[in-house]
mmCIF file of C-alpha atoms in Angstrom:
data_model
loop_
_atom_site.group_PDB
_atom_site.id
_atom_site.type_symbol
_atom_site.label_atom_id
_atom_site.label_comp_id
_atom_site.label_asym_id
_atom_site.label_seq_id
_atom_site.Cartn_x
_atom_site.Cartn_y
_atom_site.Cartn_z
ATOM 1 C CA UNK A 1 31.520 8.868 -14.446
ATOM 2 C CA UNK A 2 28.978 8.934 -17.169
ATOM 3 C CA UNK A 3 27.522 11.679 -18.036
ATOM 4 C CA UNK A 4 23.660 11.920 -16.943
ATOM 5 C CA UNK A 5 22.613 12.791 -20.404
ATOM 6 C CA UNK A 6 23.914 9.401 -21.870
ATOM 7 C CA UNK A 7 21.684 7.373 -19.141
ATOM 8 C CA UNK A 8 18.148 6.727 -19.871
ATOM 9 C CA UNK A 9 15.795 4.450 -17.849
ATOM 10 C CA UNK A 10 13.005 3.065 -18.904
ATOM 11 C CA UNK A 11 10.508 -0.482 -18.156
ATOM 12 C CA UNK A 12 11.901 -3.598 -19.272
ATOM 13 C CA UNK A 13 10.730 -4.561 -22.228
ATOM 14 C CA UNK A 14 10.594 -7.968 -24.372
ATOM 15 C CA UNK A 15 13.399 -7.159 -26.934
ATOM 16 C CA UNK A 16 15.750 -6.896 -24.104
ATOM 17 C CA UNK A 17 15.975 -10.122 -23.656
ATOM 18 C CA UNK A 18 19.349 -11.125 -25.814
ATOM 19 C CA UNK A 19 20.751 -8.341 -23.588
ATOM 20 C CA UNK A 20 19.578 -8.837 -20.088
ATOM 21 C CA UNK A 21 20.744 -12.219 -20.818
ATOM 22 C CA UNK A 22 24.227 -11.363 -21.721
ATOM 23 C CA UNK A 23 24.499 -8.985 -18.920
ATOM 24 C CA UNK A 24 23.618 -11.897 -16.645
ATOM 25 C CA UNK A 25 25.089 -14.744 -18.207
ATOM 26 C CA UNK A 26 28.455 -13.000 -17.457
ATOM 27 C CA UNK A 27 30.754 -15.655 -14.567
ATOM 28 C CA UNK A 28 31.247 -11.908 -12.688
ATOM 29 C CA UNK A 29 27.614 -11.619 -12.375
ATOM 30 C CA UNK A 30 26.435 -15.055 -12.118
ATOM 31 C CA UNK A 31 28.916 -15.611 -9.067
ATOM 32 C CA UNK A 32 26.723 -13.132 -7.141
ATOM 33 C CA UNK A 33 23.334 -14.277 -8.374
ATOM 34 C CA UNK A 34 21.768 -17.693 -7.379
ATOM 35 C CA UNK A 35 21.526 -18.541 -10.735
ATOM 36 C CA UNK A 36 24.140 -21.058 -12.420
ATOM 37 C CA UNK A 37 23.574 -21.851 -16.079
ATOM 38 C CA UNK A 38 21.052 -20.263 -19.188
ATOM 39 C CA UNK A 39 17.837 -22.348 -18.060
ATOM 40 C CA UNK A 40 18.511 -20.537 -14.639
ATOM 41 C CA UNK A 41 18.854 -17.415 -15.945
ATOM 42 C CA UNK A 42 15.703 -17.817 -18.115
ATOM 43 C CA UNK A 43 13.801 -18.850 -15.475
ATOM 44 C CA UNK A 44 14.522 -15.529 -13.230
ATOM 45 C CA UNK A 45 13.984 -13.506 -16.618
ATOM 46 C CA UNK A 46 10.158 -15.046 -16.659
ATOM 47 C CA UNK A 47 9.755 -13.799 -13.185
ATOM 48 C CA UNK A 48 11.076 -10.277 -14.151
ATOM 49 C CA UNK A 49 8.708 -10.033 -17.352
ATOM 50 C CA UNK A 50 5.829 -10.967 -15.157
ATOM 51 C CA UNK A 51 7.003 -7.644 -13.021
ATOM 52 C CA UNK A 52 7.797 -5.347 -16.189
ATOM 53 C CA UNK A 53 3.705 -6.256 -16.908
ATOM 54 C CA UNK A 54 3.060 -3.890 -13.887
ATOM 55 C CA UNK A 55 6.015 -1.945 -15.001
ATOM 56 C CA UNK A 56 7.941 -2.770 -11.946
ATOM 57 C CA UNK A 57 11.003 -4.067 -13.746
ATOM 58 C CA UNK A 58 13.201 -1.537 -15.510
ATOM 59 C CA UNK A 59 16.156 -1.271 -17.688
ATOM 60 C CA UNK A 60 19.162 1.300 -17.787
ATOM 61 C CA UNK A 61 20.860 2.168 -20.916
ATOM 62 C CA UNK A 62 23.391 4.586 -22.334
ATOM 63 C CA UNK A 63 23.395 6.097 -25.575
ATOM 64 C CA UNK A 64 20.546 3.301 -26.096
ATOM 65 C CA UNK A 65 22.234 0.082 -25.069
ATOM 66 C CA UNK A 66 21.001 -1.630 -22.184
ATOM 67 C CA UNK A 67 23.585 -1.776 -19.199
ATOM 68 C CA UNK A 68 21.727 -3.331 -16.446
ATOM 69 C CA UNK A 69 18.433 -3.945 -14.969
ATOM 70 C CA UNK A 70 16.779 -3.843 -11.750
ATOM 71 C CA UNK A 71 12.781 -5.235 -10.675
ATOM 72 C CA UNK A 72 10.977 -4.513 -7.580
ATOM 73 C CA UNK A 73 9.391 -7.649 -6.467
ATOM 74 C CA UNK A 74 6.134 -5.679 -5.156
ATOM 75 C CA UNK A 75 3.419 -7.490 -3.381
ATOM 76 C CA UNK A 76 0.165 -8.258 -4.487
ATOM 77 C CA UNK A 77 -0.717 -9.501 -0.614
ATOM 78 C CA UNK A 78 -2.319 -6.526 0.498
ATOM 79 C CA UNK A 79 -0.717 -7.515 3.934
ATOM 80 C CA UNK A 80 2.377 -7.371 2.622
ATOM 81 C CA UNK A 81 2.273 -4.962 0.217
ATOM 82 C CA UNK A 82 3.847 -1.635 2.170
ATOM 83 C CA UNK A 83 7.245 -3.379 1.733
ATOM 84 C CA UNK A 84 9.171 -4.687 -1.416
ATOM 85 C CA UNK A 85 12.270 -6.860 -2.231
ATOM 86 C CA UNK A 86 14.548 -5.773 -4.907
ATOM 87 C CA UNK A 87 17.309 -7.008 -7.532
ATOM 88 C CA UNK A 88 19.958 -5.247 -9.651
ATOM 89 C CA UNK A 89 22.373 -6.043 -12.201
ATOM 90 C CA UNK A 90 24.918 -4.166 -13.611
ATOM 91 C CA UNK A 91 27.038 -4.714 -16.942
ATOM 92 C CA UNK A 92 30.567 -4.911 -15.631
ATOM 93 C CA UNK A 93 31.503 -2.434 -18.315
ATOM 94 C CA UNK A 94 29.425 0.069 -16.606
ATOM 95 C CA UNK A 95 30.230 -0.211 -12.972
ATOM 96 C CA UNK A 96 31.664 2.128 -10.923
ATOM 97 C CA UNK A 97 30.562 4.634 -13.279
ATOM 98 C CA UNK A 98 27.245 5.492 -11.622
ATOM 99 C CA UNK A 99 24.915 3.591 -13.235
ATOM 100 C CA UNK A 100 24.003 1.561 -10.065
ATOM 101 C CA UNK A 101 23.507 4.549 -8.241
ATOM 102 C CA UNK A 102 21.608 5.779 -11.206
ATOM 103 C CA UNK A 103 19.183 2.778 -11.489
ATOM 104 C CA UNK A 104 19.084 2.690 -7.783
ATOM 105 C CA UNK A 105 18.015 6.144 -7.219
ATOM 106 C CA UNK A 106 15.509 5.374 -10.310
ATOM 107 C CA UNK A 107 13.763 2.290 -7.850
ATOM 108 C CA UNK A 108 13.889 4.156 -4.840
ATOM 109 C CA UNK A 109 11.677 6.792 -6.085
ATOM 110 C CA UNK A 110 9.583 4.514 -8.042
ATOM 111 C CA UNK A 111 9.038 2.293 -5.580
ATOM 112 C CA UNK A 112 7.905 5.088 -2.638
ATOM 113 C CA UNK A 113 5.679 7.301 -5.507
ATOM 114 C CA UNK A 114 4.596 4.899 -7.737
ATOM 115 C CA UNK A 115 4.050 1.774 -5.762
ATOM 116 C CA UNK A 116 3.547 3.826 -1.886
ATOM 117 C CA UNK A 117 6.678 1.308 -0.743
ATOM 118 C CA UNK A 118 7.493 2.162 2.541
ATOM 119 C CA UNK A 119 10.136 0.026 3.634
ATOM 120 C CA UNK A 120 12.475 -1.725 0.768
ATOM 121 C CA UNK A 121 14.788 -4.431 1.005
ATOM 122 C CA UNK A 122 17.078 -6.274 -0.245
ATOM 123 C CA UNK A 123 19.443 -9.660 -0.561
ATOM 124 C CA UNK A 124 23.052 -9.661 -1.149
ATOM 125 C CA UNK A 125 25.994 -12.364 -0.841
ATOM 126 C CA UNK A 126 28.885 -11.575 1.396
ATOM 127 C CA UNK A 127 31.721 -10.263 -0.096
ATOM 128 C CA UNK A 128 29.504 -8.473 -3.252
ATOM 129 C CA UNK A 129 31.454 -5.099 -3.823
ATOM 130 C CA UNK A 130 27.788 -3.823 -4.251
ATOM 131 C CA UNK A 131 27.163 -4.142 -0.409
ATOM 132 C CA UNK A 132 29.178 -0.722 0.120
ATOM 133 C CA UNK A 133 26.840 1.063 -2.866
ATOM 134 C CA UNK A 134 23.797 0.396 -1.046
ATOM 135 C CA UNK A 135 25.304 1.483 2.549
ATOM 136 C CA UNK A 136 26.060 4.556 0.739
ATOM 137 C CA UNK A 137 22.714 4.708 0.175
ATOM 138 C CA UNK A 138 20.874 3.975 3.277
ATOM 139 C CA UNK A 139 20.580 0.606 3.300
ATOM 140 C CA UNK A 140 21.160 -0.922 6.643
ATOM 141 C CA UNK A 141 21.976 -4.449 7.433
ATOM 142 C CA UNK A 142 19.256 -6.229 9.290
ATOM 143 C CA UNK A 143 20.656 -10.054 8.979
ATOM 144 C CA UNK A 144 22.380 -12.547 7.760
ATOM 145 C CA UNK A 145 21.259 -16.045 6.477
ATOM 146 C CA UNK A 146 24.718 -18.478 6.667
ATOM 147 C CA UNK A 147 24.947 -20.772 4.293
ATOM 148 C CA UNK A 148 22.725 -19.517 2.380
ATOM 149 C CA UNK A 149 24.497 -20.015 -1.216
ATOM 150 C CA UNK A 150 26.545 -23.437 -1.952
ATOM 151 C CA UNK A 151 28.473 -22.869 -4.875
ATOM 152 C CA UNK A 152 30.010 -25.253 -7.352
ATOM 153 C CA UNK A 153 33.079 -25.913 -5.466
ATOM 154 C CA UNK A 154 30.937 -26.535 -2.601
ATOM 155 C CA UNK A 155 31.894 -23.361 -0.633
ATOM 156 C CA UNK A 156 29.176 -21.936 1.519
ATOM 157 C CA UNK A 157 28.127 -18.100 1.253
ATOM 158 C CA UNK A 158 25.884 -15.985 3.596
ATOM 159 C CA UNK A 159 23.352 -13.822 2.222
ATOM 160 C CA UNK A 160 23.255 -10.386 3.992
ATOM 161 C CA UNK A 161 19.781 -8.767 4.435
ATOM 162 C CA UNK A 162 19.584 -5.326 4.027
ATOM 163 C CA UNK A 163 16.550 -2.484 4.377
ATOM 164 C CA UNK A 164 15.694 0.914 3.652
ATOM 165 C CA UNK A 165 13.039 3.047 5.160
ATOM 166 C CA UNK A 166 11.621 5.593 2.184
ATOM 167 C CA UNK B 1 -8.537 -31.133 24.767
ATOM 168 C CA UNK B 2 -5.516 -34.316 24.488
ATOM 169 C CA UNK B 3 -3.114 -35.460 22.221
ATOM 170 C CA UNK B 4 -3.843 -38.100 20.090
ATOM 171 C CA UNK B 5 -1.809 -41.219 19.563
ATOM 172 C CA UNK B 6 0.429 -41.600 15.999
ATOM 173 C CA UNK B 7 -0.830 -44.503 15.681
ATOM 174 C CA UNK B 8 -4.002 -42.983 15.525
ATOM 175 C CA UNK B 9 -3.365 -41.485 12.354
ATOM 176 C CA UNK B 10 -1.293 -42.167 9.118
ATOM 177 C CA UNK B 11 0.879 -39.606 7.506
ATOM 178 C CA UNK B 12 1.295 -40.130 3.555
ATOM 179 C CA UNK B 13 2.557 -38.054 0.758
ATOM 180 C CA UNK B 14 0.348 -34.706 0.047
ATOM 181 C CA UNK B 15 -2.236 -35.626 -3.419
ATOM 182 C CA UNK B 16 -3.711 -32.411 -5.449
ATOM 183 C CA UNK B 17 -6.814 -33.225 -4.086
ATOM 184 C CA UNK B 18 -5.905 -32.449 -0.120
ATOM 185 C CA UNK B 19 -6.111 -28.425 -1.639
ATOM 186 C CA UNK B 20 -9.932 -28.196 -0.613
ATOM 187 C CA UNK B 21 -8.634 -29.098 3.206
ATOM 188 C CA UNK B 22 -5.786 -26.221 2.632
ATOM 189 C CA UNK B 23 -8.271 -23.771 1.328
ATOM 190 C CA UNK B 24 -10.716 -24.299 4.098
ATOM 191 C CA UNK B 25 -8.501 -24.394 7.010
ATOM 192 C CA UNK B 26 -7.285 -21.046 5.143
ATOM 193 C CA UNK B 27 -10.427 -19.778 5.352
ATOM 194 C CA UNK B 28 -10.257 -19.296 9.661
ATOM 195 C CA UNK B 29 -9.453 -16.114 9.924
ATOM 196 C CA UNK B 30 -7.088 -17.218 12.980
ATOM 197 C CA UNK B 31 -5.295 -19.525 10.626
ATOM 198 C CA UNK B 32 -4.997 -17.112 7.684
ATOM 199 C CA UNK B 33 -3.578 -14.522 9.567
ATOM 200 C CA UNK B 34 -0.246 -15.787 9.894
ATOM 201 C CA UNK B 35 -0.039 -16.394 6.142
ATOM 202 C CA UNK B 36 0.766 -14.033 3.560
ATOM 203 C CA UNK B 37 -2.514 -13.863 1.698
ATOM 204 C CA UNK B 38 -5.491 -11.594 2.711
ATOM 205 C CA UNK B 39 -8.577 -12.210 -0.106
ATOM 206 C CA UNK B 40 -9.948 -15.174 -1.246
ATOM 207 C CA UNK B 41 -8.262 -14.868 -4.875
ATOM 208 C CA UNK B 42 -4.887 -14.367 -3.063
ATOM 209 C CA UNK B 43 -5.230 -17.916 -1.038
ATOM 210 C CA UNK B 44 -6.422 -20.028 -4.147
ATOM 211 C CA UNK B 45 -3.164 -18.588 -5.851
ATOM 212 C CA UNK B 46 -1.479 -19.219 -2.644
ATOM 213 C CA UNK B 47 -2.542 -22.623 -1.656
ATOM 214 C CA UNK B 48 -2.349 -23.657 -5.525
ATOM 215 C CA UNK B 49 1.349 -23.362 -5.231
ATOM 216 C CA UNK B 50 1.443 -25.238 -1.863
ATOM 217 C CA UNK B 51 -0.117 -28.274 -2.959
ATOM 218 C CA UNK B 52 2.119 -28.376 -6.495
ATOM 219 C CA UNK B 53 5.020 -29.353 -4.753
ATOM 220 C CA UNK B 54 3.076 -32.726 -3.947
ATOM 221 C CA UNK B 55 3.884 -33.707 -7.432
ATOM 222 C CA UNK B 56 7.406 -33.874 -6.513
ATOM 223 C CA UNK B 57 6.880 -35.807 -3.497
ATOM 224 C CA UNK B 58 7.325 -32.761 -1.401
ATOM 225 C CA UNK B 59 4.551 -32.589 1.203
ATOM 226 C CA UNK B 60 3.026 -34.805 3.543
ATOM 227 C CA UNK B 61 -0.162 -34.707 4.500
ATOM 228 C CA UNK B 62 -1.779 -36.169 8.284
ATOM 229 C CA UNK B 63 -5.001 -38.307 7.788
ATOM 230 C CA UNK B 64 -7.461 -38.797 10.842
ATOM 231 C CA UNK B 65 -10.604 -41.303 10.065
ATOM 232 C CA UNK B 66 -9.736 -40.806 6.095
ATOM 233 C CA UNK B 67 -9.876 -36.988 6.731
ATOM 234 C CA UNK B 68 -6.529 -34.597 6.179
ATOM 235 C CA UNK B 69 -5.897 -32.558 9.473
ATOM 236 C CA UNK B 70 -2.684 -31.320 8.725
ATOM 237 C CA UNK B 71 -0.515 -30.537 6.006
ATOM 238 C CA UNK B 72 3.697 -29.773 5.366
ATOM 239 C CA UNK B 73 5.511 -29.628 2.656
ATOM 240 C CA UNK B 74 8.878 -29.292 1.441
ATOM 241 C CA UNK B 75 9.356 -25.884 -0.813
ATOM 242 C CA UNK B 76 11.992 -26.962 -3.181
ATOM 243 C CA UNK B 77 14.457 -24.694 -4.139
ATOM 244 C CA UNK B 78 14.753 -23.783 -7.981
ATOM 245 C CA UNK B 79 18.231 -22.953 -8.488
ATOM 246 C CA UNK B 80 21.295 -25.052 -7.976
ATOM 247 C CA UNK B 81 23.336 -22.929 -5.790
ATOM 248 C CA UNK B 82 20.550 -22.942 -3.424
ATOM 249 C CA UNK B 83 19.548 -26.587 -3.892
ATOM 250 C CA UNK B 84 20.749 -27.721 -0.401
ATOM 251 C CA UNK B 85 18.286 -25.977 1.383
ATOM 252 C CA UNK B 86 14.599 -25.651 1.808
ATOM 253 C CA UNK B 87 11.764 -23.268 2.862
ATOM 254 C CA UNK B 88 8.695 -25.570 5.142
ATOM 255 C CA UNK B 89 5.366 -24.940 5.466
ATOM 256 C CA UNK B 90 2.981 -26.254 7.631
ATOM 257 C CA UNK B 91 -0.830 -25.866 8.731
ATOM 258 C CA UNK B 92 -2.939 -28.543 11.065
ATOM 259 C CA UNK B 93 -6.844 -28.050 11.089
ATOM 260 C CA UNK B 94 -7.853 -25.323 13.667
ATOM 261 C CA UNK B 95 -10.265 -28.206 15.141
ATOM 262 C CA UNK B 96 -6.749 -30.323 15.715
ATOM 263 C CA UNK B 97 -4.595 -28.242 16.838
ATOM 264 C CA UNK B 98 -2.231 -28.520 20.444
ATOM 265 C CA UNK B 99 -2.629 -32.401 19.977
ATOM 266 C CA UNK B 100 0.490 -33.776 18.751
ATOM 267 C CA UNK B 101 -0.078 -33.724 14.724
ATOM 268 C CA UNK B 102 2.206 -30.174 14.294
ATOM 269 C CA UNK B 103 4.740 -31.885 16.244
ATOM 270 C CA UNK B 104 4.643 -35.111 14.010
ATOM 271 C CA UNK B 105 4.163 -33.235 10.819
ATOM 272 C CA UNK B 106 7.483 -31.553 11.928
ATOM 273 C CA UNK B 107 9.603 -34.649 12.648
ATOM 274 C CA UNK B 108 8.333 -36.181 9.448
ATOM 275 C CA UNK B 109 8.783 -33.303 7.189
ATOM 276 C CA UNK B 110 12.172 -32.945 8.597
ATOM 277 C CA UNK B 111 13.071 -36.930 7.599
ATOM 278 C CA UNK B 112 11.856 -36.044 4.143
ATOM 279 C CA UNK B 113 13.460 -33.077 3.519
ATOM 280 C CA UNK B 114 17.224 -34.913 5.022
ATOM 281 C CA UNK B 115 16.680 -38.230 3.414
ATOM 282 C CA UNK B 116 14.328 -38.107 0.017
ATOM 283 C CA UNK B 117 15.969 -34.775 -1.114
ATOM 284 C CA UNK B 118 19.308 -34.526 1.062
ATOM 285 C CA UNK B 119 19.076 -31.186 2.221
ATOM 286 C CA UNK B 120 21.609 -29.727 5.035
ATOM 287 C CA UNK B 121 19.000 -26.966 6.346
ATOM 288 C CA UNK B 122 15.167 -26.176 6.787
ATOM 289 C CA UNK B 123 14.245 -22.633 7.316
ATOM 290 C CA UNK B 124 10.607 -21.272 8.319
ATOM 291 C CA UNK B 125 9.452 -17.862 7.685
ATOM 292 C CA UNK B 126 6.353 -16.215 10.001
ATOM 293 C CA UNK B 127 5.292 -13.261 11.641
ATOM 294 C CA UNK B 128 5.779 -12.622 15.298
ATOM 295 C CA UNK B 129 2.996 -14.181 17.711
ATOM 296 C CA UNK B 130 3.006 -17.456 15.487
ATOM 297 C CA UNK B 131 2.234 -20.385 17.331
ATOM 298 C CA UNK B 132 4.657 -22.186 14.941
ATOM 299 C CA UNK B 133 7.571 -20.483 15.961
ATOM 300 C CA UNK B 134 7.383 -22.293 19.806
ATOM 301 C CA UNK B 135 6.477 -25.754 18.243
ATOM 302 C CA UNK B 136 9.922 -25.549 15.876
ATOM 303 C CA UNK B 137 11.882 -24.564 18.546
ATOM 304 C CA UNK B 138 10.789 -27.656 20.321
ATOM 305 C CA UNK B 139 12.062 -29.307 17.052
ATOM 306 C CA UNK B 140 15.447 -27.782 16.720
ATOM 307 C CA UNK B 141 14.410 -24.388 14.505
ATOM 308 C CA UNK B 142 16.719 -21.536 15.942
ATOM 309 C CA UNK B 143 16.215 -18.077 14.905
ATOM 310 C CA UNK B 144 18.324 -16.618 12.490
ATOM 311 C CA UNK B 145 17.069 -12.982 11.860
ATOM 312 C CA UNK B 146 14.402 -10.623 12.214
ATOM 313 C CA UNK B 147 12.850 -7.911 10.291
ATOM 314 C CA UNK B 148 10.487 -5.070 11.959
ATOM 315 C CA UNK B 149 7.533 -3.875 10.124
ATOM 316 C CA UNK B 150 7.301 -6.626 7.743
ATOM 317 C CA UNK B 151 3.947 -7.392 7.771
ATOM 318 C CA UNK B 152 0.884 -4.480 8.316
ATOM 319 C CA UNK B 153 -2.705 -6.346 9.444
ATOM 320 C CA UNK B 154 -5.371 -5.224 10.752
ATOM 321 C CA UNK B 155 -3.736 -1.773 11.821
ATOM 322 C CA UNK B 156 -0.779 -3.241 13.790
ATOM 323 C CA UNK B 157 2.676 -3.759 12.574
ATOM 324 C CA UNK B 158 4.470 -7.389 12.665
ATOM 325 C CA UNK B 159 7.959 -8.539 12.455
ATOM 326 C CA UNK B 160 8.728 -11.504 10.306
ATOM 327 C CA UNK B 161 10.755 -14.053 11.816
ATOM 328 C CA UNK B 162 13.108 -16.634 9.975
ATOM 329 C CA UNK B 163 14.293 -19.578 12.215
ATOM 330 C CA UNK B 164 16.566 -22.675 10.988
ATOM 331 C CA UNK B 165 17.247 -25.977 11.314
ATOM 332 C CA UNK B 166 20.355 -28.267 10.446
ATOM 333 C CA UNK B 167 19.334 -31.586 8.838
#
């Protein structure tokens, strides 16, 4: 485990780019992300800059270098807006070291005092070691989506829905 | 009230022009409710996106005496992985509704979806109490999951409700 001191979180910002994009352009990543190739991953990282704006997307580092990054998706639909998808991303040099459960515990409080979340939620692809992180959590399954994820071998996955009441 | 023939009316692809008939069917506050936006900023964002996947070829639109009267459309997918499959959205004119054009919007957004983009599954997303959710089950939608509290309106709480379709 890393010591607490060492981890900082902060809001994404744009000089983490070259980073984020490393962290995500990694095959160990990508294979749980829907995202295939750099265009993809650019793409996603214009959606999470658009969230950093309302400081809803956030980075974790140690000893300064960014390890991983996680963005609320929150709702501008006032309808909607009591409840709040979620992504993370870890460096694989930094997991199982509690930076997940760092970052995680980061959102989670963010989310409920910052953005008055009540209910957050979350996608993940069966089989993600992550899925156990976020039981450990709180988060309960809710449903599954089969078929969900065709990768380039053509094998199907199912993306596994998961919530959290806050 | 009856259904009206298909051969009373033409179905052709969605143009960026058929957004005025989206916005004001949006504006019936028994049609808006069962979409996500709430204030009139929200649904020009809203149907804005809607209508841009007409430029793709994506949405169909129903056309009664040269007037639209019901819209769906395709939303493509914009990664790879998920490529195969599709979210639909649909909307007939409150004055046209429970005559036949949701039903034929269905079938032919279906076609589209299987043999202009080759997609293997169609999925819907809406809130529980949407009329759409008994016209795609007449079409071959199937519930998949379900998630309490998803949607807070007007002081009541409403689950959303995904339901899917093999192409």
């Amino acid at each position: 485990m890393i010591e607490q001191s060492r981890i900082q979180i902060r809001v994404l910002a744009e000089s983490d780019k070259p980073y984020l994009s490393q962290i995500l352009m990694d095959p160990e990543a990508l294979r749980w992300l829907p995202m295939t190739n750099l265009l993809e991953v650019e793409e996603a990282m214009k959606v999470w800059f658009l969230f950093a704006r309302q400081k809803s997307a956030y980075v974790v580092e140690i000893d300064g270098k960014p390890a991983g990054m996680a963005v609320l998706y929150v709702q501008n639909y006032e309808k909607l807006g009591h409840q709040c998808l979620f992504a993370i991303v870890v460096d694989r040099d930094y997991r199982g070291q509690g930076m997940g459960t760092a970052l995680m515990r980061h959102i989670m409080r963010e989310a409920k005092e910052t953005f008055g979340i009540k209910l957050l939620h979350l996608e993940v692809y069966e089989g993600n070691p992550a899925y156990r992180l976020y039981e450990r959590l709180g988060f309960v399954e809710f449903g599954r989506h089969p078929k969900f994820l065709k990768d380039s071998d053509g094998v199907y996955h199912t993306k596994v829905l998961m919530q959290k009441r806050l | 009230m009856s259904l009206i023939l298909e051969s009373d009316y033409d179905i052709r692809y969605s143009r960026a022009e058929d957004l005025e008939f989206l916005k004001q069917w949006m504006a019936d506050p028994q049609t808006h409710m069962w979409y996500p936006p709430s204030s009139e900023k929200d649904v020009r964002q809203f149907v804005q996106n809607w209508i841009g996947f007409s430029k793709y070829r994506a949405s169909i639109t129903a056309i009664y005496q040269n007037q639209p009267i019901g819209i769906a459309t395709v939303f493509l997918m914009p990664y790879l992985k998920v490529a195969h499959l599709c979210m639909m959205y649909i909307v007939v004119a409150p004055k046209w509704r429970r005559r036949g054009v949701g039903g034929s919007l269905l079938k032919n957004v279906k076609h589209l979806a299987k043999t202009r983009f080759r997609l293997e599954s169609m999925h819907i997303e809406v809130w529980e109490g949407c009329p759409i959710i008994e016209l795609s089950k007449r079409y071959g939608f199937e519930e998949i999951f379900t998630q309490e509290d998803f949607v807070h309106m007007d002081g009541k709480s409403y689950s959303r409700i995904v339901l899917e379709t093999k192409l």
